[in-house]
Amino acid sequence: MSVIDTHCHLEEEVFDADRLDLLRRARSTGVSAIISVGVEPSGWLAQRRVWDVINGLPDRSDLPSIYLAFGLHPWKVAEPTGDWLAELRTQLSSAEAVVALGEVGLDFAPGMPDEALQRRVFEAQLGLAREFSLPLILHARKSEDRLLWYLRRQPDLRGVVHGFTGSAQQAAAFVDQGFFIGVGGAITHERASRLRSVIAAVPIDHLLLETDAPFQPGAAHRGQRNEPAFIWDNLDCLAKLHHCSVAAMAAQTSENARRLFGIAINDD
């Protein structure tokens, strides 16, 4: 039995001391593949370095397969200097391992960057998604309805809403647009009863598993650095919500990742 972590930030400095060890831990538990998701230009370069190191190893049989996604996160839209869009285009075209454009989206919570600037940056990245025929990894916080507005006007776009926290109606609307719902450690927390009820109503063939490591640990690892090996807690909770076996949910979410991202399923 294997699973795919569709959202992890492997380039983060907190992983520098033991990155290969945590990847081996993940593989030993059954994590067959990980999507390393970028959020800003400096992170894109770090992702590339990590990927080059891993793929330069003579034996990678004890490691998960690593795939890449690049995007400018809505929290970071005011920071880049120079032609970030050209740099993003370069990264998206530079490796077979690129499977998505993300993490991109909109965040309308208080204290976030100017909404008009966020929208301009997001619209530019939608153009790249179409140019490269890549699925989107969407960040959505208090912005679900605006994101749906974009998707309804560009119905050929596809992707996943990462770490979904919206309403049942919004989840259903994203599914109607052909999008997947990303499920992480948030559903494992005691106070997440509303979120669990929302996720329980999402069709099983539109769910994806993720950790968001090193961020957003589940209840069993509260206060710790999150890592891909912890994804099994999320899987167990998700299987219970949908009244199915862990094996069945692992197989279905892996198949969903294959459908969206073209990731090979490895059950070794």
Short mmCIF file of C-alpha atoms in Angstrom, two decimals:
data_model
loop_
_atom_site.label_atom_id
_atom_site.label_comp_id
_atom_site.label_asym_id
_atom_site.label_seq_id
_atom_site.Cartn_x
_atom_site.Cartn_y
_atom_site.Cartn_z
CA MET A 1 0.00 0.00 0.00
CA SER A 2 1.36 3.40 -0.96
CA VAL A 3 0.28 7.04 -0.90
CA ILE A 4 1.26 10.25 -2.66
CA ASP A 5 1.91 13.51 -0.80
CA THR A 6 0.66 16.08 -3.29
CA HIS A 7 1.82 19.16 -1.37
CA CYS A 8 5.12 19.54 0.48
CA HIS A 9 7.75 22.29 0.68
CA LEU A 10 10.94 20.23 0.53
CA GLU A 11 13.14 23.25 -0.11
CA GLU A 12 12.48 24.80 3.32
CA GLU A 13 15.64 25.39 5.38
CA VAL A 14 14.19 23.48 8.34
CA PHE A 15 14.80 20.32 6.28
CA ASP A 16 18.43 21.10 5.40
CA ALA A 17 20.00 19.04 8.20
CA ASP A 18 18.13 15.80 7.53
CA ARG A 19 16.29 16.06 4.21
CA LEU A 20 17.42 12.68 2.88
CA ASP A 21 16.67 10.99 6.19
CA LEU A 22 13.10 12.32 6.25
CA LEU A 23 12.63 11.22 2.64
CA ARG A 24 13.82 7.73 3.56
CA ARG A 25 11.41 7.71 6.50
CA ALA A 26 8.60 8.69 4.19
CA ARG A 27 9.45 5.96 1.69
CA SER A 28 9.75 3.34 4.44
CA THR A 29 6.18 4.10 5.53
CA GLY A 30 4.83 3.79 1.99
CA VAL A 31 4.98 7.33 0.58
CA SER A 32 5.80 6.62 -3.06
CA ALA A 33 5.87 10.17 -4.43
CA ILE A 34 5.96 13.78 -3.25
CA ILE A 35 5.20 17.01 -5.07
CA SER A 36 7.59 19.73 -3.92
CA VAL A 37 5.67 22.99 -4.23
CA GLY A 38 7.36 26.37 -4.68
CA VAL A 39 6.12 29.78 -3.55
CA GLU A 40 8.71 32.42 -4.58
CA PRO A 41 11.76 32.90 -6.83
CA SER A 42 14.39 32.12 -4.18
CA GLY A 43 12.45 29.00 -3.27
CA TRP A 44 12.27 27.91 -6.92
CA LEU A 45 16.06 27.90 -7.07
CA ALA A 46 16.26 25.98 -3.80
CA GLN A 47 13.78 23.43 -5.12
CA ARG A 48 15.90 22.95 -8.20
CA ARG A 49 19.03 22.41 -6.10
CA VAL A 50 17.28 19.84 -3.90
CA TRP A 51 15.90 18.01 -6.93
CA ASP A 52 19.34 17.98 -8.61
CA VAL A 53 20.96 16.52 -5.48
CA ILE A 54 18.34 13.80 -5.11
CA ASN A 55 18.39 12.84 -8.78
CA GLY A 56 22.19 12.81 -8.77
CA LEU A 57 22.27 9.98 -6.24
CA PRO A 58 23.43 6.65 -7.70
CA ASP A 59 20.69 4.74 -5.87
CA ARG A 60 17.29 6.32 -5.20
CA SER A 61 15.39 3.11 -4.52
CA ASP A 62 14.88 4.01 -0.86
CA LEU A 63 13.45 7.45 -1.68
CA PRO A 64 10.05 8.62 -2.95
CA SER A 65 9.83 9.97 -6.47
CA ILE A 66 10.06 13.76 -6.35
CA TYR A 67 7.99 15.98 -8.64
CA LEU A 68 8.00 19.77 -8.86
CA ALA A 69 5.51 22.63 -8.94
CA PHE A 70 6.45 26.30 -9.26
CA GLY A 71 4.35 29.37 -8.58
CA LEU A 72 4.22 32.78 -6.88
CA HIS A 73 2.20 32.50 -3.67
CA PRO A 74 -0.28 35.32 -2.89
CA TRP A 75 1.65 36.11 0.29
CA LYS A 76 4.74 36.80 -1.81
CA VAL A 77 3.34 38.96 -4.62
CA ALA A 78 4.86 42.22 -3.34
CA GLU A 79 8.37 40.79 -2.88
CA PRO A 80 9.86 39.75 -6.26
CA THR A 81 12.17 42.08 -8.13
CA GLY A 82 13.00 41.78 -11.80
CA ASP A 83 11.01 39.76 -14.30
CA TRP A 84 9.61 37.08 -12.01
CA LEU A 85 7.17 35.94 -14.69
CA ALA A 86 10.00 35.18 -17.13
CA GLU A 87 11.86 33.31 -14.39
CA LEU A 88 8.74 31.32 -13.59
CA ARG A 89 8.32 30.45 -17.25
CA THR A 90 11.93 29.24 -17.31
CA GLN A 91 11.41 27.02 -14.27
CA LEU A 92 8.19 25.54 -15.64
CA SER A 93 9.90 24.58 -18.89
CA SER A 94 13.13 23.26 -17.41
CA ALA A 95 12.40 19.72 -16.21
CA GLU A 96 10.27 16.71 -16.97
CA ALA A 97 9.52 16.53 -13.24
CA VAL A 98 7.32 19.67 -13.35
CA VAL A 99 3.72 18.53 -12.92
CA ALA A 100 1.84 21.67 -11.77
CA LEU A 101 1.78 25.44 -11.45
CA GLY A 102 1.55 26.37 -7.81
CA GLU A 103 1.25 27.37 -5.15
CA VAL A 104 -0.80 30.24 -6.56
CA GLY A 105 -4.12 31.81 -5.72
CA LEU A 106 -5.73 34.53 -3.64
CA ASP A 107 -5.75 35.30 0.07
CA PHE A 108 -8.21 37.95 1.20
CA ALA A 109 -7.66 37.55 4.94
CA PRO A 110 -6.81 40.74 6.88
CA GLY A 111 -3.20 41.83 6.57
CA MET A 112 -2.56 40.15 3.24
CA PRO A 113 -1.10 41.98 0.19
CA ASP A 114 -3.26 44.33 -1.85
CA GLU A 115 -6.12 42.41 -3.46
CA ALA A 116 -5.77 44.12 -6.84
CA LEU A 117 -2.07 43.18 -6.95
CA GLN A 118 -2.90 39.60 -5.98
CA ARG A 119 -5.43 39.38 -8.79
CA ARG A 120 -3.00 40.74 -11.40
CA VAL A 121 -0.33 38.24 -10.38
CA PHE A 122 -2.83 35.40 -10.32
CA GLU A 123 -4.19 36.29 -13.76
CA ALA A 124 -0.67 36.30 -15.20
CA GLN A 125 -0.07 32.84 -13.78
CA LEU A 126 -3.34 31.54 -15.20
CA GLY A 127 -1.87 32.43 -18.57
CA LEU A 128 1.16 30.26 -17.83
CA ALA A 129 -1.04 27.36 -16.75
CA ARG A 130 -2.73 27.50 -20.13
CA GLU A 131 0.56 27.98 -21.99
CA PHE A 132 2.12 24.88 -20.40
CA SER A 133 -1.12 22.87 -20.00
CA LEU A 134 -0.40 22.44 -16.29
CA PRO A 135 -2.88 21.90 -13.45
CA LEU A 136 -3.08 24.55 -10.75
CA ILE A 137 -2.33 24.13 -7.06
CA LEU A 138 -4.57 26.80 -5.55
CA HIS A 139 -4.22 28.67 -2.28
CA ALA A 140 -7.67 29.87 -1.22
CA ARG A 141 -8.41 31.77 1.98
CA LYS A 142 -11.53 33.91 2.14
CA SER A 143 -11.27 34.00 -1.65
CA GLU A 144 -13.05 30.84 -2.76
CA ASP A 145 -15.88 32.66 -4.52
CA ARG A 146 -13.50 34.91 -6.45
CA LEU A 147 -11.42 31.91 -7.53
CA LEU A 148 -14.59 30.17 -8.70
CA TRP A 149 -15.42 33.30 -10.70
CA TYR A 150 -12.14 32.88 -12.59
CA LEU A 151 -12.58 29.14 -13.11
CA ARG A 152 -16.10 29.48 -14.49
CA ARG A 153 -14.74 31.85 -17.12
CA GLN A 154 -11.88 29.50 -18.03
CA PRO A 155 -13.48 26.06 -17.77
CA ASP A 156 -10.52 24.27 -19.34
CA LEU A 157 -8.38 24.95 -16.25
CA ARG A 158 -7.87 22.06 -13.84
CA GLY A 159 -6.20 21.58 -10.50
CA VAL A 160 -6.60 21.20 -6.76
CA VAL A 161 -7.62 23.54 -3.96
CA HIS A 162 -4.83 23.03 -1.44
CA GLY A 163 -5.70 22.65 2.25
CA PHE A 164 -9.36 23.35 1.62
CA THR A 165 -11.19 25.21 4.42
CA GLY A 166 -14.23 26.61 2.61
CA SER A 167 -17.89 25.67 2.81
CA ALA A 168 -19.64 22.55 1.54
CA GLN A 169 -21.26 24.63 -1.19
CA GLN A 170 -17.89 25.99 -2.31
CA ALA A 171 -16.33 22.52 -2.28
CA ALA A 172 -19.16 21.24 -4.47
CA ALA A 173 -18.68 24.19 -6.83
CA PHE A 174 -14.97 23.45 -7.22
CA VAL A 175 -15.75 19.79 -7.89
CA ASP A 176 -18.31 20.89 -10.50
CA GLN A 177 -15.45 22.76 -12.22
CA GLY A 178 -13.43 19.55 -12.27
CA PHE A 179 -11.13 20.53 -9.41
CA PHE A 180 -9.87 18.29 -6.64
CA ILE A 181 -9.97 19.06 -2.92
CA GLY A 182 -6.67 18.82 -1.03
CA VAL A 183 -6.87 17.32 2.46
CA GLY A 184 -4.14 17.74 5.05
CA GLY A 185 -3.63 17.54 8.78
CA ALA A 186 -6.33 20.08 9.59
CA ILE A 187 -9.04 17.40 9.51
CA THR A 188 -7.37 15.50 12.36
CA HIS A 189 -7.77 18.27 14.93
CA GLU A 190 -10.53 17.96 17.50
CA ARG A 191 -12.05 21.35 16.72
CA ALA A 192 -12.28 20.69 12.98
CA SER A 193 -15.76 19.14 13.05
CA ARG A 194 -17.14 21.58 10.46
CA LEU A 195 -14.26 20.90 8.08
CA ARG A 196 -14.64 17.15 8.52
CA SER A 197 -18.31 17.36 7.60
CA VAL A 198 -17.39 19.32 4.47
CA ILE A 199 -14.70 16.83 3.43
CA ALA A 200 -17.00 13.88 4.13
CA ALA A 201 -19.36 15.22 1.45
CA VAL A 202 -16.69 15.51 -1.27
CA PRO A 203 -16.81 12.62 -3.77
CA ILE A 204 -13.94 10.22 -3.13
CA ASP A 205 -12.73 10.54 -6.71
CA HIS A 206 -12.04 14.26 -6.15
CA LEU A 207 -9.87 14.02 -3.03
CA LEU A 208 -6.10 14.39 -2.77
CA LEU A 209 -3.85 13.76 0.23
CA GLU A 210 -1.21 16.26 1.32
CA THR A 211 0.90 17.27 4.31
CA ASP A 212 2.01 20.86 3.54
CA ALA A 213 5.19 19.87 5.39
CA PRO A 214 6.97 21.39 7.23
CA PHE A 215 3.80 23.33 8.05
CA GLN A 216 0.33 22.33 9.27
CA PRO A 217 1.02 19.17 11.31
CA GLY A 218 -1.91 17.00 12.30
CA ALA A 219 -3.19 16.55 15.84
CA ALA A 220 -0.80 13.71 16.68
CA HIS A 221 2.19 15.93 15.88
CA ARG A 222 0.99 19.31 17.12
CA GLY A 223 3.91 21.64 17.72
CA GLN A 224 6.32 19.49 15.71
CA ARG A 225 7.87 19.97 12.31
CA ASN A 226 5.54 18.30 9.86
CA GLU A 227 6.96 15.78 7.38
CA PRO A 228 5.63 13.48 4.64
CA ALA A 229 5.76 10.34 6.82
CA PHE A 230 2.95 11.85 8.92
CA ILE A 231 0.51 11.67 6.00
CA TRP A 232 -0.86 8.38 7.28
CA ASP A 233 -2.72 10.14 10.10
CA ASN A 234 -4.49 12.27 7.49
CA LEU A 235 -5.27 9.18 5.43
CA ASP A 236 -6.70 7.31 8.42
CA CYS A 237 -9.01 10.21 9.30
CA LEU A 238 -10.10 10.63 5.67
CA ALA A 239 -10.90 6.93 5.33
CA LYS A 240 -13.05 7.03 8.46
CA LEU A 241 -14.95 10.06 7.18
CA HIS A 242 -15.81 8.19 3.99
CA HIS A 243 -16.51 4.85 5.71
CA CYS A 244 -13.95 2.96 3.68
CA SER A 245 -10.73 1.08 4.39
CA VAL A 246 -7.39 2.84 4.62
CA ALA A 247 -6.19 0.73 1.69
CA ALA A 248 -9.14 1.76 -0.46
CA MET A 249 -8.63 5.45 0.32
CA ALA A 250 -4.88 5.19 -0.33
CA ALA A 251 -5.55 3.58 -3.70
CA GLN A 252 -8.21 6.11 -4.68
CA THR A 253 -6.25 9.23 -3.71
CA SER A 254 -3.18 7.87 -5.50
CA GLU A 255 -5.27 7.26 -8.61
CA ASN A 256 -6.63 10.80 -8.31
CA ALA A 257 -3.06 12.16 -8.19
CA ARG A 258 -2.20 10.12 -11.26
CA ARG A 259 -5.20 11.51 -13.12
CA LEU A 260 -4.47 15.13 -12.28
CA PHE A 261 -0.67 15.28 -12.28
CA GLY A 262 0.34 12.27 -14.37
CA ILE A 263 2.26 10.80 -11.43
CA ALA A 264 3.18 7.13 -11.67
CA ILE A 265 1.74 4.91 -8.95
CA ASN A 266 4.36 2.71 -7.27
CA ASP A 267 3.12 0.06 -4.85
CA ASP A 268 6.48 -1.60 -4.24
#
